[in-house]
Tab-separated table of C-alpha atoms in Angstrom:
chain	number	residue	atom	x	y	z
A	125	UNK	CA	28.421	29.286	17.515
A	126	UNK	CA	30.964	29.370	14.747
A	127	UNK	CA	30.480	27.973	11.591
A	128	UNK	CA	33.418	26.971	9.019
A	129	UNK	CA	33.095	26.343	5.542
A	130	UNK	CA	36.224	25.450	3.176
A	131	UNK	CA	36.406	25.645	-0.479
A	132	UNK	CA	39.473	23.831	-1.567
A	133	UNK	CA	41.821	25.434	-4.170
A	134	UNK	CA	41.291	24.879	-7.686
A	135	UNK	CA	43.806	25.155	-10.263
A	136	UNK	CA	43.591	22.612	-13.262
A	137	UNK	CA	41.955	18.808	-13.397
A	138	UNK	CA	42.688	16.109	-15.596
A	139	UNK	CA	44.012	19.002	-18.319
A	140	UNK	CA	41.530	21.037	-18.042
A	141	UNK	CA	41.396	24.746	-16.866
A	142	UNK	CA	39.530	27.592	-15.526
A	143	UNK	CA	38.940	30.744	-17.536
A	144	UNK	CA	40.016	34.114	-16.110
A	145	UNK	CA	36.146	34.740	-15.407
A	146	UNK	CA	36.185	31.358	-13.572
A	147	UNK	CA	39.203	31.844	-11.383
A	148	UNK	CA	37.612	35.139	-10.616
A	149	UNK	CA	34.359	33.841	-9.436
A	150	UNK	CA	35.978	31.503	-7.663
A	151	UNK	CA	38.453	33.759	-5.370
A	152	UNK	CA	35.100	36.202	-4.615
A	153	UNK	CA	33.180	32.735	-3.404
A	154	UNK	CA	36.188	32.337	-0.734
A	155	UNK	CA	36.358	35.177	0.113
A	156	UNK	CA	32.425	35.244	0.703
A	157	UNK	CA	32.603	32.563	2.522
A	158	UNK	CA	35.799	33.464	4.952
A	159	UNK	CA	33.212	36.678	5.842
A	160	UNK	CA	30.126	34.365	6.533
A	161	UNK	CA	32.377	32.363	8.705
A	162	UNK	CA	33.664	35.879	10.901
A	163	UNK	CA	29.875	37.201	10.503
A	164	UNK	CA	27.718	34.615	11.426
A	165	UNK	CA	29.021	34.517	15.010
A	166	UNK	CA	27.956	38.521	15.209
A	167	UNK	CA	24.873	39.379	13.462
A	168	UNK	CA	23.206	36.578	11.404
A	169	UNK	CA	23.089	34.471	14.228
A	170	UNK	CA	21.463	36.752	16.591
A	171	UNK	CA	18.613	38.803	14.437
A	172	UNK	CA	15.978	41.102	15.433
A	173	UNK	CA	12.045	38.899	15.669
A	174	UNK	CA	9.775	41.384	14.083
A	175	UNK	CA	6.019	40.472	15.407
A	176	UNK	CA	3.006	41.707	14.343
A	177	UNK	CA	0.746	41.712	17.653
A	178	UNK	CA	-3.100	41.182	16.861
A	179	UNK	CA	-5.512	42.210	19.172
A	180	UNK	CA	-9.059	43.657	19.493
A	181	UNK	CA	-9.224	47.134	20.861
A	182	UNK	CA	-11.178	45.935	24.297
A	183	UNK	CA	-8.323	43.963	24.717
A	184	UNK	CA	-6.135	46.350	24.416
A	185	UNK	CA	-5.032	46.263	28.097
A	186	UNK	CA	-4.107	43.014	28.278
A	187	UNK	CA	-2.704	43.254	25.286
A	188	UNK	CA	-0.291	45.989	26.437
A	189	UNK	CA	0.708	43.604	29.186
A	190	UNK	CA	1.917	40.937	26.456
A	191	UNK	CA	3.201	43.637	24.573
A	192	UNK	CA	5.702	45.280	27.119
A	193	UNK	CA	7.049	41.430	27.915
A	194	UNK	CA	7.913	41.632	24.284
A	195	UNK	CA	9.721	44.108	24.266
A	196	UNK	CA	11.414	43.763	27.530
A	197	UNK	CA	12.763	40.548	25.825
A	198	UNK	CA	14.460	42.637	23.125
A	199	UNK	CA	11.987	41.853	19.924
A	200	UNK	CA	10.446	44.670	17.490
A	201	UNK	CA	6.694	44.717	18.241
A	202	UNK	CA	4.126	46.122	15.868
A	203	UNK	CA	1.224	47.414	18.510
A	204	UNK	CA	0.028	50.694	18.394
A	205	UNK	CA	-2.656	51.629	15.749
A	206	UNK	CA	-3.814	54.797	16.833
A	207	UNK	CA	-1.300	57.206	14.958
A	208	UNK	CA	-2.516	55.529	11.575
A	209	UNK	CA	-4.409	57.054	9.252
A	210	UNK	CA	-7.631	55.696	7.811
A	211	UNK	CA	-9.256	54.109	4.936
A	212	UNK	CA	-7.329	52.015	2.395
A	213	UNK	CA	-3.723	53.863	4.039
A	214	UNK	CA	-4.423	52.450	7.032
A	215	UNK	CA	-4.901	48.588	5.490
A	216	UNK	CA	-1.720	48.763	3.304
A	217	UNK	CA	0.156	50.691	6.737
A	218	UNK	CA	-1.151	46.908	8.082
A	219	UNK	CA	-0.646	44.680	5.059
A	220	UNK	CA	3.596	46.113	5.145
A	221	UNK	CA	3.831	45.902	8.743
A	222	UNK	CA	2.131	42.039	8.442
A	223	UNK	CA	4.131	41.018	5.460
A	224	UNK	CA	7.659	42.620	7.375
A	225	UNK	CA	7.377	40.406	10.199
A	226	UNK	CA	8.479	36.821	11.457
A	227	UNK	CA	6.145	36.173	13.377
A	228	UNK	CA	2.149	37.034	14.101
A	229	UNK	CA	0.752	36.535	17.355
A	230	UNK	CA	-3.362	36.658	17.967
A	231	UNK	CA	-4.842	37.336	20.912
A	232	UNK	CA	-7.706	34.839	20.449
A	233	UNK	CA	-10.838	36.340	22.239
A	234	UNK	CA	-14.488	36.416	21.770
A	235	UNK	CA	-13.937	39.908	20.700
A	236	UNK	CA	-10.906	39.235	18.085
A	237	UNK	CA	-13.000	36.657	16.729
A	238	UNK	CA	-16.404	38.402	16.396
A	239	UNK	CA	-17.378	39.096	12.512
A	240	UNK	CA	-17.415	42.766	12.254
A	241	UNK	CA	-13.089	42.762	13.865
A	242	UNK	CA	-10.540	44.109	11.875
A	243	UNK	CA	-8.378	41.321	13.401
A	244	UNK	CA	-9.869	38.808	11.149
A	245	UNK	CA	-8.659	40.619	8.006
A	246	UNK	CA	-5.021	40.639	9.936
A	247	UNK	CA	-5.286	37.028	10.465
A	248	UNK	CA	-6.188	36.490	6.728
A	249	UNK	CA	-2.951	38.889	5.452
A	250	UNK	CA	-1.124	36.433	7.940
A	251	UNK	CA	-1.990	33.183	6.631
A	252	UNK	CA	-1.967	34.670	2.895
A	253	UNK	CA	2.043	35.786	3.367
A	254	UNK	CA	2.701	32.685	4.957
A	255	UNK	CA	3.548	34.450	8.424
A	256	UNK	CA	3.808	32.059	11.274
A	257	UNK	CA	0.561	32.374	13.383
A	258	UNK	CA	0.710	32.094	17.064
A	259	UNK	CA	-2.583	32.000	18.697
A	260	UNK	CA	-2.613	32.938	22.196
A	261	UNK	CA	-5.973	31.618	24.218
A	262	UNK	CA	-5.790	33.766	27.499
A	263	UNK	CA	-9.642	32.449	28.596
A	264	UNK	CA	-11.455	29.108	27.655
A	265	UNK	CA	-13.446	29.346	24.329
A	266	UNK	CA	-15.890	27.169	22.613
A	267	UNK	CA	-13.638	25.176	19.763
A	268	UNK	CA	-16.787	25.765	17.056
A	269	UNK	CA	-16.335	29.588	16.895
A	270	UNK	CA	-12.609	29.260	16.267
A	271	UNK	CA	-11.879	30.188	12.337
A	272	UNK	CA	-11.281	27.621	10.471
A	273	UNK	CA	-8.063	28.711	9.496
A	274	UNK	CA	-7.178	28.933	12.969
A	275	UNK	CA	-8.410	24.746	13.514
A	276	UNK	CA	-4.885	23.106	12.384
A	277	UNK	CA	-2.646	25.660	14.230
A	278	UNK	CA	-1.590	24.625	17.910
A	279	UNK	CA	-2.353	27.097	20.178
A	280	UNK	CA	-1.049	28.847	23.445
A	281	UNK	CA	-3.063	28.521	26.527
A	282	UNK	CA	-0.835	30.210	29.309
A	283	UNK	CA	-1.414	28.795	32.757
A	284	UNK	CA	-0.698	31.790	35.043
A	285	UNK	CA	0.595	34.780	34.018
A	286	UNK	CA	-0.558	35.214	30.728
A	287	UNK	CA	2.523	38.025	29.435
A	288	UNK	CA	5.347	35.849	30.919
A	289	UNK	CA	4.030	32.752	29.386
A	290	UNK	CA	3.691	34.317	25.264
A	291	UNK	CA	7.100	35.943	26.205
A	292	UNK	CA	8.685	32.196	27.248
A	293	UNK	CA	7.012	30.770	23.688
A	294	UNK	CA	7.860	33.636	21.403
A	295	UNK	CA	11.975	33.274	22.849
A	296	UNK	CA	11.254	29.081	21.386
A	297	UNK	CA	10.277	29.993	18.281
A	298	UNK	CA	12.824	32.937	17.784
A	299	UNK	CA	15.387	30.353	18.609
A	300	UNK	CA	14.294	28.186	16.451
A	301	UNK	CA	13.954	30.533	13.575
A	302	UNK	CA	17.335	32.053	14.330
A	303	UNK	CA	19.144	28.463	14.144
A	304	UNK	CA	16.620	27.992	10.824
A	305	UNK	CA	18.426	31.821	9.530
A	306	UNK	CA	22.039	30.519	10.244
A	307	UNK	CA	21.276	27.213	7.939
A	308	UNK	CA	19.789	28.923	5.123
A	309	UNK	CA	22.628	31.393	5.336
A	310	UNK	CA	25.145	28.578	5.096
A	311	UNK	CA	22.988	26.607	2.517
A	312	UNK	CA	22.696	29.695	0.100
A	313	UNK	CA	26.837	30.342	0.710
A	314	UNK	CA	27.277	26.464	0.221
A	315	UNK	CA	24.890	27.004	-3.343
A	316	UNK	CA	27.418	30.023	-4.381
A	317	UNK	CA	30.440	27.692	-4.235
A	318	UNK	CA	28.400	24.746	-5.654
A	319	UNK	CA	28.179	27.136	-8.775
A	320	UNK	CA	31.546	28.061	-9.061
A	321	UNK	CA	32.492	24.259	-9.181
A	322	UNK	CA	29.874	23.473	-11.443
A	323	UNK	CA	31.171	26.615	-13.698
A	324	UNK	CA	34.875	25.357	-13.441
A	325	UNK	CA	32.979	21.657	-14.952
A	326	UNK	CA	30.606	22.868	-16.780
A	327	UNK	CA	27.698	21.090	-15.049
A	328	UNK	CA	24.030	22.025	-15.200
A	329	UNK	CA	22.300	22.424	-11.845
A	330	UNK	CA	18.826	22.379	-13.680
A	331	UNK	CA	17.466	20.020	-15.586
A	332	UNK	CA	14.847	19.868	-18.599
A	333	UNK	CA	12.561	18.242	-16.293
A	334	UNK	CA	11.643	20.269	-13.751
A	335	UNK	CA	13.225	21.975	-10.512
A	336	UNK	CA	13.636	21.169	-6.996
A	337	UNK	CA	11.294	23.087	-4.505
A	338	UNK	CA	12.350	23.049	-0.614
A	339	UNK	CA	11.058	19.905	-0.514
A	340	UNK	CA	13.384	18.362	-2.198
A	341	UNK	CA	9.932	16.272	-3.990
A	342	UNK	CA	10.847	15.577	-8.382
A	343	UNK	CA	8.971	17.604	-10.699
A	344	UNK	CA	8.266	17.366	-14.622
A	345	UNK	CA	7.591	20.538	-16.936
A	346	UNK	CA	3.572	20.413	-18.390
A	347	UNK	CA	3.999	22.188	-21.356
A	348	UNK	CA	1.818	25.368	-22.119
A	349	UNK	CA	-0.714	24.511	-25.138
A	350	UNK	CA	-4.828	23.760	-24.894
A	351	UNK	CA	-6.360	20.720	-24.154
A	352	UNK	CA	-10.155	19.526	-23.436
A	353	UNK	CA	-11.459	19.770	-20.014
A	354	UNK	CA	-14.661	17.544	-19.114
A	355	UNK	CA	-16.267	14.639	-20.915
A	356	UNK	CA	-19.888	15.691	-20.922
A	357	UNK	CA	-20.724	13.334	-17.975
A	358	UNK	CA	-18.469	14.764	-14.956
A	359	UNK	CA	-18.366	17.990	-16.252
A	360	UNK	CA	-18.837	19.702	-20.275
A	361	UNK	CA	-15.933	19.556	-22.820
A	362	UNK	CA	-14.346	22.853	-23.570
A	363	UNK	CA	-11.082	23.959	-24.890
A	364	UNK	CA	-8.651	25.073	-21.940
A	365	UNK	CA	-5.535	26.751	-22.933
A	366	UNK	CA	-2.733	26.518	-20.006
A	367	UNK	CA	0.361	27.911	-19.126
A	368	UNK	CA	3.245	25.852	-18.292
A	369	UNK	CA	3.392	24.396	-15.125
A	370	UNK	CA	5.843	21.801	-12.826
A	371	UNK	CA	4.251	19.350	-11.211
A	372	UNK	CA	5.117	16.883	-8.283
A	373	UNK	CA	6.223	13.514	-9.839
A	374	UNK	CA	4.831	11.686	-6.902
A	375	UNK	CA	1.969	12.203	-4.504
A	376	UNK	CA	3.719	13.991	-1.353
A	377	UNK	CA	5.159	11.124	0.979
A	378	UNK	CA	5.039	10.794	4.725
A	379	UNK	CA	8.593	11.332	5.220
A	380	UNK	CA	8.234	14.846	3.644
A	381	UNK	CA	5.116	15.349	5.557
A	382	UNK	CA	7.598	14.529	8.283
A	383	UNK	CA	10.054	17.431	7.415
A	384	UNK	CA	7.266	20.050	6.588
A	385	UNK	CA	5.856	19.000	10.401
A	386	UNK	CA	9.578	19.477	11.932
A	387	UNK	CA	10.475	22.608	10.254
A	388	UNK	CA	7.150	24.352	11.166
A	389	UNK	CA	6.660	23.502	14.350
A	390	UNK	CA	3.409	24.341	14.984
A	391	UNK	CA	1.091	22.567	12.376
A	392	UNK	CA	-1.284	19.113	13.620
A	393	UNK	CA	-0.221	15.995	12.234
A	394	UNK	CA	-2.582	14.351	10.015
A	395	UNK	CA	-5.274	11.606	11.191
A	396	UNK	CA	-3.947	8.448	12.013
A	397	UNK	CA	-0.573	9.993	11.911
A	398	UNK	CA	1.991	7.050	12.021
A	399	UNK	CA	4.284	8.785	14.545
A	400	UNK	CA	6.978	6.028	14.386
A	401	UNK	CA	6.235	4.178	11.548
A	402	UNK	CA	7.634	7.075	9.058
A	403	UNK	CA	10.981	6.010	9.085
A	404	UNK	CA	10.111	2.453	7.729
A	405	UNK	CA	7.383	3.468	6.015
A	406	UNK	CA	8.164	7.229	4.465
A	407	UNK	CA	7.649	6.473	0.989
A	408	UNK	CA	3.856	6.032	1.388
A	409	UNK	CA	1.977	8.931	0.457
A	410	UNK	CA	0.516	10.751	3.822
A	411	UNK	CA	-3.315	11.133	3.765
A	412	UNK	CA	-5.673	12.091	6.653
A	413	UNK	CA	-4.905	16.272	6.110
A	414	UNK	CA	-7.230	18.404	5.308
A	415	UNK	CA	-7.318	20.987	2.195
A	416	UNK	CA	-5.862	23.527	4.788
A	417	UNK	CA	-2.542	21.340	5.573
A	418	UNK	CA	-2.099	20.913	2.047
A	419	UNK	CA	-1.978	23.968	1.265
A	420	UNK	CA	0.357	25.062	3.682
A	421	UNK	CA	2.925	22.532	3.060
A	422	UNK	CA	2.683	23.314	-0.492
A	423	UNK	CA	3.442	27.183	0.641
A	424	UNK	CA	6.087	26.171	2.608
A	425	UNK	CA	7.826	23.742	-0.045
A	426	UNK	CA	7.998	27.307	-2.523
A	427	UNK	CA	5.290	25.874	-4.626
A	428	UNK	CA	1.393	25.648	-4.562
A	429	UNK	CA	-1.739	23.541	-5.057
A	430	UNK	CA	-2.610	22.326	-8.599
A	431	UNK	CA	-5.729	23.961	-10.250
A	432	UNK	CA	-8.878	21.500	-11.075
A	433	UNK	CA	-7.904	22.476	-15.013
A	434	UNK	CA	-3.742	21.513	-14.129
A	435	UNK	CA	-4.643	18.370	-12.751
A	436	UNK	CA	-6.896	17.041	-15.514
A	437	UNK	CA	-4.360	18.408	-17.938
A	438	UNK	CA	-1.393	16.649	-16.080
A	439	UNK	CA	-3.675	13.296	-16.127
A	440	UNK	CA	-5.000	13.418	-19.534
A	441	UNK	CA	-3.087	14.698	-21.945
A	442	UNK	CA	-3.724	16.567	-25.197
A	443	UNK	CA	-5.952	13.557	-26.277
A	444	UNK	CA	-8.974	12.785	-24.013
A	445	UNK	CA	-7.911	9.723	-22.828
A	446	UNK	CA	-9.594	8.551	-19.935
A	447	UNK	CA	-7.007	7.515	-17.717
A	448	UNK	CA	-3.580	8.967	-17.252
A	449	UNK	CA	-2.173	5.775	-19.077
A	450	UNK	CA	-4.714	5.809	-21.811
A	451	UNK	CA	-7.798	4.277	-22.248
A	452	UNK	CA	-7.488	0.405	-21.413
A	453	UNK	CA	-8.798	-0.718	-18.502
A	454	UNK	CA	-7.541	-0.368	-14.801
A	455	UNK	CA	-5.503	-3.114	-13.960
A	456	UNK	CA	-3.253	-3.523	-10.469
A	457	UNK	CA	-0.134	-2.985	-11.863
A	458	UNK	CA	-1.724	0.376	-13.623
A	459	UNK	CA	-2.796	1.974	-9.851
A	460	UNK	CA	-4.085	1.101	-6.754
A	461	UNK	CA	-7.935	0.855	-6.645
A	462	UNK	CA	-10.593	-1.458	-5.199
A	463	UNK	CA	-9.452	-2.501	-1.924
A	464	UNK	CA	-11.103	-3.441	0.303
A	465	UNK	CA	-12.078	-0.278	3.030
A	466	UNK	CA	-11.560	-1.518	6.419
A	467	UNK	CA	-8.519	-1.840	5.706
A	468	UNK	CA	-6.069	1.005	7.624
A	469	UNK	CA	-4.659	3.185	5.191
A	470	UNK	CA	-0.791	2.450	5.873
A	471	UNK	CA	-1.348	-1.028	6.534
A	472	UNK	CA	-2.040	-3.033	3.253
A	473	UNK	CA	-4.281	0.374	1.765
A	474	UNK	CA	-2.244	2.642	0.197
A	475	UNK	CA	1.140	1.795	-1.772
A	476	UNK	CA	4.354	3.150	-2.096
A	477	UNK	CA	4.729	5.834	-4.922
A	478	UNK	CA	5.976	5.388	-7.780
A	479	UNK	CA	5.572	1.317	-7.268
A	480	UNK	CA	2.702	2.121	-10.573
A	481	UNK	CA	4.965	2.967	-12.853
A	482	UNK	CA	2.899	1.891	-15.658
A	483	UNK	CA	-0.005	4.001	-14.299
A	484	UNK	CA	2.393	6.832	-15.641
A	485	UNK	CA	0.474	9.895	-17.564
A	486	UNK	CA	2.003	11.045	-21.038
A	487	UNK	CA	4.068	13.985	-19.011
A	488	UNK	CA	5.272	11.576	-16.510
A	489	UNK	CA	3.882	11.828	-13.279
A	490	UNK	CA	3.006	8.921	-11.328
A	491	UNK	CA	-0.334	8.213	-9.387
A	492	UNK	CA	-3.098	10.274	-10.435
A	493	UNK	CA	-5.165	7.369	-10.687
A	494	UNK	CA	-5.676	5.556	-7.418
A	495	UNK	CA	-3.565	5.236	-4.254
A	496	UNK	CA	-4.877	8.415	-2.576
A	497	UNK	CA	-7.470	11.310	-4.087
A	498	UNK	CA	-5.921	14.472	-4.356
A	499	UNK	CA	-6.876	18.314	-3.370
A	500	UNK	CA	-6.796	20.669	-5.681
A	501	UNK	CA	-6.818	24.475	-5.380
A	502	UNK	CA	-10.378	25.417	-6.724
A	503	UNK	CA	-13.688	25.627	-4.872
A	504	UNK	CA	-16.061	23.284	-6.308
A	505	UNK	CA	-18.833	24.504	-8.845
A	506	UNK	CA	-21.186	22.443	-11.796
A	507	UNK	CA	-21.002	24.773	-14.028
A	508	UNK	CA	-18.564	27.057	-15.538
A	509	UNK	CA	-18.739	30.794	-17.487
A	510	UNK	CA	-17.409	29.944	-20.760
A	511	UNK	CA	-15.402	32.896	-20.733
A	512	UNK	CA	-13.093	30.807	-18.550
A	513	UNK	CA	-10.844	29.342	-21.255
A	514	UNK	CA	-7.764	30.415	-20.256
A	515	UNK	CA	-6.323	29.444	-16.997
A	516	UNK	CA	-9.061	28.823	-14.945
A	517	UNK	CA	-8.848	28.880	-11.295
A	518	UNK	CA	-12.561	27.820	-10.341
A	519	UNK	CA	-14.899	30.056	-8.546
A	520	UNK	CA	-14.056	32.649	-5.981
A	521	UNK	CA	-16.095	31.530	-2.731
A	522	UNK	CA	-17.419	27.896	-1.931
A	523	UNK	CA	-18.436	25.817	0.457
A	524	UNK	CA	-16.489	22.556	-0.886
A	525	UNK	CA	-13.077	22.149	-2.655
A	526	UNK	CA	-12.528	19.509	-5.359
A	527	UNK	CA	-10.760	16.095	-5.134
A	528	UNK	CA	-8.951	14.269	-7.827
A	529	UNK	CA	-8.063	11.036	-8.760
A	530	UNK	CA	-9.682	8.607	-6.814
A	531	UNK	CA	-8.244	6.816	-3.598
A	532	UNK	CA	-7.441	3.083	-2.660
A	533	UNK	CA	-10.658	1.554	-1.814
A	534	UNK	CA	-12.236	3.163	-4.725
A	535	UNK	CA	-13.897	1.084	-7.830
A	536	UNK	CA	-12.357	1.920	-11.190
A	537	UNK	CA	-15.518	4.149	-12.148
A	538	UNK	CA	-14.434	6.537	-9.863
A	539	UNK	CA	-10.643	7.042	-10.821
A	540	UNK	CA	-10.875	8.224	-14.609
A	541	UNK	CA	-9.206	11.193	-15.375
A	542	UNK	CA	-12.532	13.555	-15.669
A	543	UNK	CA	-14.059	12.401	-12.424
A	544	UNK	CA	-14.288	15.928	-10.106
A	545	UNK	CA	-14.866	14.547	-5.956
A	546	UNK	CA	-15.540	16.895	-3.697
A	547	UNK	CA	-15.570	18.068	0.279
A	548	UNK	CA	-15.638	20.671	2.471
A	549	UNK	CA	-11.675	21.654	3.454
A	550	UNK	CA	-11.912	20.846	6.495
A	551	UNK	CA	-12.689	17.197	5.741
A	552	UNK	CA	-9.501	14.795	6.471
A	553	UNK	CA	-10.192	11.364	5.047
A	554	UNK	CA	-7.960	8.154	4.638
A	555	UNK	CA	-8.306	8.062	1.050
A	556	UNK	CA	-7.286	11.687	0.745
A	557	UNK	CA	-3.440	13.077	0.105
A	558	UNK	CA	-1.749	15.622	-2.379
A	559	UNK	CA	0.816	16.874	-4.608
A	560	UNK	CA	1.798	20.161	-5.318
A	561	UNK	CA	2.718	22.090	-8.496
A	562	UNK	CA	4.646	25.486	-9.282
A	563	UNK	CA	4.108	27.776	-12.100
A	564	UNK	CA	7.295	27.715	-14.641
A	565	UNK	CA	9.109	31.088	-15.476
């Protein structure tokens, strides 16, 4: 496959003219893109897979079957542990090879799985780096022992021989990921040229209000500064001091849950998911995924969840007002709240976003009162060490994560901007969505 780009030729428009530094940039961004269009054909198209097998050690000879199919197939295979040494050399000699690859396969077994394997702290470098995970299920296993990381990934359950089968699925995805390669390639080449014309106009490509993440989803800027967390009856006041953050304009939509689906390949689709009723419907905001799926399309749009403190912040302002508009009184035209519940959720229960717009908080973003609740990063907790007054990110372990905003069906007590919800990540409700923020540099 050969791609061709042009880039016209630029000289002078409507009287005015580039600069020598200008013309300059602008002859190196053909002539970068005359050697993607000769290169791509030859390497960037074709690019070594670099896995990172996982496997415990009495598996090891199955393992080695799956492993040699690998290979045979041409990809770089991280296998043998043996030469490594131990202690902490031998986890960062892990954590590199984990965070080098493209893709991390787990041999899901009773014994991978059991509490005292090493596999499990693979698995959680994995998901941490954002490595594709492909678990492969060689023998039947009860679905309650699975991790719970593992729950939203689709897995691999070979029918036959077991090697052949992981080496079939791992040439899919490095397809896949190669064609994925060749488009960001172009897209970043296409960027370089977009800058040169936007130097030769002198055009802005970022804007005071935020940035674009992979999504493609609005953001505004939060400012840094303190504010007062908690009203004494959801949670205490303190002082919280923040840095400045961007956060999603709009809860995220189905059509970009869509995309995030499509481009991963491997994730579950949410409860109730519409399946054909995204195209005419992509502007509503997608619930039914658990804390889990919103937090990995958040990874995979370059940004992350909000934190508990960011999302009262973002909904309440510098002046404790108690909802993101102020302090009057829901109304329908300020957010969507009250409905009745047996309704479905995309049919007459939640709205389109940004159909609130006087709902809007003082920084601009739209729905954080009604429509859908929202997960947020932190674990859930009652109480909180006042030495945490300075970007606070919650409490290291839980059992529940918290939930903001209140949802649809919800009365108006239970959408203020102080209220903390709460359930256990795993949970995937039709009152429940998300947005995503990104820390500003």
């Amino acid at each position: 496959m050969t791609t061709k780009l042009f880039l016209g030729t630029f000289g002078s428009h409507k009287g005015h003219f580039c600069s020598y530094a200008q013309l300059c940039l602008i002859r190196k961004t053909s002539r970068l893109l005359q050697f993607v269009n000769r290169s791509l054909a030859r390497k960037l198209i074709y690019p070594a897979v670099k896995i990172f097998f996982s496997y415990a050690s009495e598996d090891r000879e199955q393992a080695r079957a799956i492993y040699h199919a690998l290979r045979d197939q041409g990809h770089t295979v991280f296998f043998d542990r043996t030469d490594l040494p131990a202690g902490e050399e031998f986890h960062n000699h892990i954590r590199t090879a984990i965070e080098a690859s493209h893709l991390f396969i787990f041999l899901l077994t009773i014994k991978a799985i059991d509490a005292g394997s090493y596999t499990l702290t693979e698995l959680e470098i994995a998901q941490k780096s954002g490595i594709r995970v492909l678990p492969i299920v060689p023998d039947a296993i009860d679905f309650a022992l699975i991790p719970t990381a593992l729950k939203s990934v689709t897995f691999l359950q070979p029918d036959g021989n077991v090697a052949a089968s992981v080496a079939a699925e791992t040439a899919r995805i490095a397809r896949a990921w190669r064609r994925r390669r060749v488009k960001q390639i172009v897209t970043g080449v296409t960027l370089v040229a977009a800058f040169s014309i936007g130097l030769f106009y002198g055009q802005k490509f970022f804007t005071k209000r935020g940035f674009i993440g992979n999504d493609g989803a609005p953001t505004v800027l939060v400012p840094a500064g303190t504010f007062v967390m908690g009203d004494d009856d959801q949670s205490p006041r303190r002082e919280i001091f923040l840095n400045a953050f961007y956060i999603d304009v709009f809860e995220v939509t189905l059509a970009r849950y869509a995309n995030f689906l499509k481009a991963t390949g491997n994730m579950r689709a949410p409860e109730n998911w519409p399946n054909g009723e995204v195209a005419r419907n992509g502007d509503l905001p997608v619930v039914g995924v658990d804390w889990y799926d919103a937090e990995a399309y958040c990874h995979w749009a370059g940004k992350r969840l909000l934190t508990d403190a960011e999302w009262e912040k973002a909904a309440r302002g510098s002046d404790e007002r108690t909802y993101p508009w102020g302090n009057d009184e829901p109304t329908p035209d300020r957010a969507r709240f009250g409905l009745p519940y047996e309704r479905l959720a995309y049919q007459n229960g939640v709205a389109a976003v940004g159909t609130h717009p006087k709902g809007t908080s003082i920084f601009g973003v739209q729905d954080l009162a009604g429509n859908v609740s929202e997960w947020v990063n932190d674990w859930f907790a009652e109480s909180f060490p006042l030495s945490e007054r300075r970007n606070p990110k919650g409490p290291k372990i839980g059992t529940d994560k918290v939930i903001r905003g209140g949802g649809w069906f919800d009365p108006a007590s239970y959408i203020t901007a102080a209220r903390r919800m709460y359930a256990n990540p795993d949970n995937r409700a039709d009152d429940v969505g998300f947005r995503c923020a990104a820390d500003a540099r």
